[in-house]
Amino acid sequence: MELYSGYINKLIEQFAKLPGIGSKSAQRLALHIINMPPDHVEHFAHIMVEARKNVHYCKNCFTLTDKEICPICANLKRDHKMIMVVENIRDLAAYEKTGKYDGVYHVLHGAISPMLGVGPNDIKLKELVKRLEEEVDEVIIATNSSLEGETTAMYISKLIKPIGVKVTRIASGVPVGGDLECIDEITLLRALEGRTEL
Ligand code: ZN
C-alpha cells in the first residue's frame, strides 16, 4: 500500500537522490515543501533553475561563479603570485573561511586516482600550468592527505618544479584521509603556516 499519493512520492524520490539525504529526511523535506506557501515554492524552484543556468567555472581558478572571473580572482588586493591548489570548491571555501589567506586559488575538481581511473588529464592540471605563464612566486599544494591527494601533490610538484616556480605542500597536521572541509580553521591555518617546500 502506498502511503502517499503520486506527487508526494515523486518529491520524496527527488530529495532522496540528493547527497546526505536519507529516506526519512527526504520525507521531512517533501512534506515541508507541501506546507510552504505556493509563492515561496515557486521562488525556491526559480532560484534553483537560475543558479544551475547561470553558474559556471571561473575562467581563471575554476571555482563556481556567475561572472566570467570570480570575486577572489577579480580582487586586486589579493596576492595573485601565490596560488593555492585545492581538490574541490568545498576545500577552497574552508580556507577562505579562515580569512587569513590572501593569495588566489586553483580548483582541480578531483585528484589523480589510478584506482578510480582518474588521470592527470581528468582534472584541471593543464589549466594550472597555463596560469604559470604569468609571474607566480609560489604554488601551495593543499590537496587532501589521502592517497589520491598525495599522489596528486607529487605529480604537480614534478610537473611544476622544472618551470622554476616554488612549490610547497601544506603540513600534514591534517588527519590522514580527512576531507579538508571537515577540519577546523586552526588546524587549517597550522597546515598552511607549516607548509614545506617540495
Ligand atoms: Zn577565480
Tab-separated table of C-alpha atoms and ligand atoms in Angstrom:
chain	number	residue	atom	x	y	z
A	1	MET	CA	0.000	0.000	0.000
A	2	GLU	CA	1.309	3.393	-0.915
A	3	LEU	CA	1.428	5.823	1.948
A	4	TYR	CA	1.372	8.979	-0.145
A	5	SER	CA	-0.085	9.971	-3.483
A	6	GLY	CA	1.948	10.295	-6.682
A	7	TYR	CA	3.337	13.802	-6.369
A	8	ILE	CA	4.442	13.450	-2.770
A	9	ASN	CA	6.191	10.213	-3.641
A	10	LYS	CA	7.866	11.866	-6.613
A	11	LEU	CA	9.043	14.734	-4.443
A	12	ILE	CA	10.390	12.357	-1.788
A	13	GLU	CA	12.222	10.410	-4.505
A	14	GLN	CA	13.866	13.608	-5.796
A	15	PHE	CA	15.053	14.666	-2.357
A	16	ALA	CA	16.340	11.170	-1.620
A	17	LYS	CA	18.645	11.472	-4.660
A	18	LEU	CA	20.491	14.366	-3.017
A	19	PRO	CA	23.742	13.649	-1.175
A	20	GLY	CA	23.385	13.063	2.542
A	21	ILE	CA	19.591	12.817	2.414
A	22	GLY	CA	18.173	9.537	3.673
A	23	SER	CA	14.572	8.431	3.176
A	24	LYS	CA	13.404	9.976	6.463
A	25	SER	CA	14.928	13.364	5.680
A	26	ALA	CA	13.555	13.177	2.144
A	27	GLN	CA	10.083	12.650	3.545
A	28	ARG	CA	10.504	15.514	6.006
A	29	LEU	CA	11.688	17.918	3.283
A	30	ALA	CA	8.931	16.889	0.871
A	31	LEU	CA	6.239	17.440	3.489
A	32	HIS	CA	7.819	20.793	4.349
A	33	ILE	CA	7.585	21.882	0.708
A	34	ILE	CA	3.935	20.834	0.560
A	35	ASN	CA	3.224	23.046	3.568
A	36	MET	CA	5.056	26.079	2.196
A	37	PRO	CA	3.110	28.981	0.642
A	38	PRO	CA	2.921	28.382	-3.147
A	39	ASP	CA	4.830	31.583	-3.992
A	40	HIS	CA	7.722	30.552	-1.745
A	41	VAL	CA	7.913	27.208	-3.501
A	42	GLU	CA	7.930	28.965	-6.880
A	43	HIS	CA	10.681	31.317	-5.769
A	44	PHE	CA	12.739	28.382	-4.481
A	45	ALA	CA	12.321	26.458	-7.730
A	46	HIS	CA	13.142	29.576	-9.748
A	47	ILE	CA	16.375	30.165	-7.798
A	48	MET	CA	17.428	26.556	-8.369
A	49	VAL	CA	16.819	26.774	-12.115
A	50	GLU	CA	18.556	30.138	-12.436
A	51	ALA	CA	21.540	29.062	-10.340
A	52	ARG	CA	22.007	25.974	-12.485
A	53	LYS	CA	21.695	28.072	-15.647
A	54	ASN	CA	23.982	30.948	-14.687
A	55	VAL	CA	26.685	29.462	-12.539
A	56	HIS	CA	29.828	28.181	-14.221
A	57	TYR	CA	33.542	27.869	-13.572
A	58	CYS	CA	35.711	30.950	-13.141
A	59	LYS	CA	37.904	31.235	-16.255
A	60	ASN	CA	40.926	31.620	-14.055
A	61	CYS	CA	40.700	29.410	-10.967
A	62	PHE	CA	37.718	27.132	-11.802
A	63	THR	CA	35.689	27.875	-8.731
A	64	LEU	CA	31.979	28.492	-9.277
A	65	THR	CA	30.790	31.964	-10.168
A	66	ASP	CA	28.124	33.672	-12.259
A	67	LYS	CA	30.645	36.182	-13.582
A	68	GLU	CA	33.449	35.495	-16.029
A	69	ILE	CA	36.011	35.878	-13.249
A	70	CYS	CA	35.184	35.050	-9.621
A	71	PRO	CA	35.334	37.727	-6.882
A	72	ILE	CA	38.580	36.257	-5.476
A	73	CYS	CA	40.386	36.412	-8.831
A	74	ALA	CA	38.935	39.850	-9.525
A	75	ASN	CA	40.185	41.208	-6.177
A	76	LEU	CA	43.322	43.260	-6.827
A	77	LYS	CA	44.145	43.370	-3.128
A	78	ARG	CA	44.900	39.646	-3.143
A	79	ASP	CA	48.303	38.243	-3.925
A	80	HIS	CA	47.974	36.866	-7.435
A	81	LYS	CA	51.503	35.472	-7.348
A	82	MET	CA	50.516	32.913	-4.736
A	83	ILE	CA	48.275	30.102	-5.941
A	84	MET	CA	46.798	27.533	-3.580
A	85	VAL	CA	45.812	24.313	-5.342
A	86	VAL	CA	42.780	22.544	-3.845
A	87	GLU	CA	40.825	19.488	-4.911
A	88	ASN	CA	37.373	20.993	-4.814
A	89	ILE	CA	35.327	24.092	-4.140
A	90	ARG	CA	34.451	22.998	-0.595
A	91	ASP	CA	38.163	22.965	0.259
A	92	LEU	CA	38.518	26.462	-1.169
A	93	ALA	CA	35.592	27.550	0.985
A	94	ALA	CA	37.227	26.045	4.087
A	95	TYR	CA	40.425	28.063	3.555
A	96	GLU	CA	38.506	31.154	2.605
A	97	LYS	CA	36.514	30.936	5.824
A	98	THR	CA	39.697	31.313	7.866
A	99	GLY	CA	40.056	34.799	6.364
A	100	LYS	CA	43.820	34.511	6.735
A	101	TYR	CA	44.854	33.518	3.245
A	102	ASP	CA	45.210	36.378	0.794
A	103	GLY	CA	46.536	34.586	-2.252
A	104	VAL	CA	44.390	33.109	-5.013
A	105	TYR	CA	43.287	29.536	-5.681
A	106	HIS	CA	43.189	26.867	-8.329
A	107	VAL	CA	40.468	24.213	-8.107
A	108	LEU	CA	41.455	20.878	-9.647
A	109	HIS	CA	37.991	19.313	-9.475
A	110	GLY	CA	39.307	15.974	-8.326
A	111	ALA	CA	42.525	14.163	-7.574
A	112	ILE	CA	44.590	11.685	-9.520
A	113	SER	CA	43.441	8.160	-8.711
A	114	PRO	CA	44.737	5.262	-10.791
A	115	MET	CA	42.309	3.010	-8.919
A	116	LEU	CA	39.281	5.038	-9.970
A	117	GLY	CA	40.724	5.662	-13.410
A	118	VAL	CA	41.202	9.395	-12.835
A	119	GLY	CA	44.318	10.573	-14.651
A	120	PRO	CA	46.104	13.942	-14.850
A	121	ASN	CA	44.024	14.917	-17.870
A	122	ASP	CA	40.778	14.415	-15.967
A	123	ILE	CA	41.469	17.265	-13.537
A	124	LYS	CA	42.299	20.945	-14.177
A	125	LEU	CA	46.073	20.471	-14.314
A	126	LYS	CA	46.829	21.777	-17.799
A	127	GLU	CA	44.921	24.878	-16.766
A	128	LEU	CA	47.168	25.273	-13.718
A	129	VAL	CA	50.343	25.021	-15.802
A	130	LYS	CA	48.909	27.607	-18.180
A	131	ARG	CA	48.490	30.029	-15.287
A	132	LEU	CA	52.205	29.759	-14.551
A	133	GLU	CA	52.942	31.617	-17.769
A	134	GLU	CA	52.153	34.695	-15.706
A	135	GLU	CA	54.560	35.588	-12.914
A	136	VAL	CA	53.924	33.300	-9.934
A	137	ASP	CA	56.066	33.158	-6.790
A	138	GLU	CA	54.617	30.101	-5.103
A	139	VAL	CA	52.216	27.244	-5.703
A	140	ILE	CA	50.867	25.835	-2.435
A	141	ILE	CA	49.551	22.313	-2.858
A	142	ALA	CA	46.642	21.862	-0.458
A	143	THR	CA	45.226	18.601	-1.742
A	144	ASN	CA	43.902	16.190	0.911
A	145	SER	CA	46.274	13.899	2.767
A	146	SER	CA	44.565	10.853	1.256
A	147	LEU	CA	46.443	8.547	-1.128
A	148	GLU	CA	44.885	10.381	-4.080
A	149	GLY	CA	45.730	13.778	-2.606
A	150	GLU	CA	49.367	12.797	-2.018
A	151	THR	CA	49.664	11.246	-5.482
A	152	THR	CA	48.312	14.451	-6.980
A	153	ALA	CA	50.690	16.592	-4.892
A	154	MET	CA	53.715	14.599	-6.069
A	155	TYR	CA	52.560	14.760	-9.666
A	156	ILE	CA	52.060	18.524	-9.562
A	157	SER	CA	55.402	19.040	-7.884
A	158	LYS	CA	57.208	17.099	-10.637
A	159	LEU	CA	55.260	18.963	-13.268
A	160	ILE	CA	55.855	22.462	-11.951
A	161	LYS	CA	59.329	22.446	-10.427
A	162	PRO	CA	61.118	22.336	-13.791
A	163	ILE	CA	59.293	25.566	-14.693
A	164	GLY	CA	61.170	27.187	-11.811
A	165	VAL	CA	58.236	28.031	-9.571
A	166	LYS	CA	58.491	27.389	-5.825
A	167	VAL	CA	56.210	24.507	-4.853
A	168	THR	CA	55.123	23.951	-1.257
A	169	ARG	CA	52.913	21.367	0.423
A	170	ILE	CA	50.694	22.146	3.413
A	171	ALA	CA	51.821	20.447	6.630
A	172	SER	CA	50.341	17.075	7.369
A	173	GLY	CA	48.683	18.181	10.602
A	174	VAL	CA	45.619	17.363	8.619
A	175	PRO	CA	44.238	13.926	9.576
A	176	VAL	CA	45.016	11.252	7.010
A	177	GLY	CA	42.143	10.762	4.627
A	178	GLY	CA	40.328	13.673	6.228
A	179	ASP	CA	38.390	15.965	3.971
A	180	LEU	CA	39.785	19.477	4.212
A	181	GLU	CA	36.333	20.910	4.670
A	182	CYS	CA	35.739	18.948	7.891
A	183	ILE	CA	38.866	20.277	9.569
A	184	ASP	CA	38.688	23.228	11.907
A	185	GLU	CA	40.166	26.587	10.994
A	186	ILE	CA	43.071	26.443	13.439
A	187	THR	CA	44.253	23.131	12.016
A	188	LEU	CA	43.931	24.538	8.500
A	189	LEU	CA	45.971	27.609	9.377
A	190	ARG	CA	48.621	25.493	11.077
A	191	ALA	CA	48.807	23.299	7.993
A	192	LEU	CA	49.207	26.394	5.833
A	193	GLU	CA	51.814	28.079	8.035
A	194	GLY	CA	53.780	24.852	8.414
A	195	ARG	CA	53.996	24.225	4.691
A	196	THR	CA	57.290	22.901	3.413
A	197	GLU	CA	58.998	23.209	0.070
A	198	LEU	CA	58.783	20.159	-2.161
B	1	ZN	ZN	38.589	32.655	-9.871
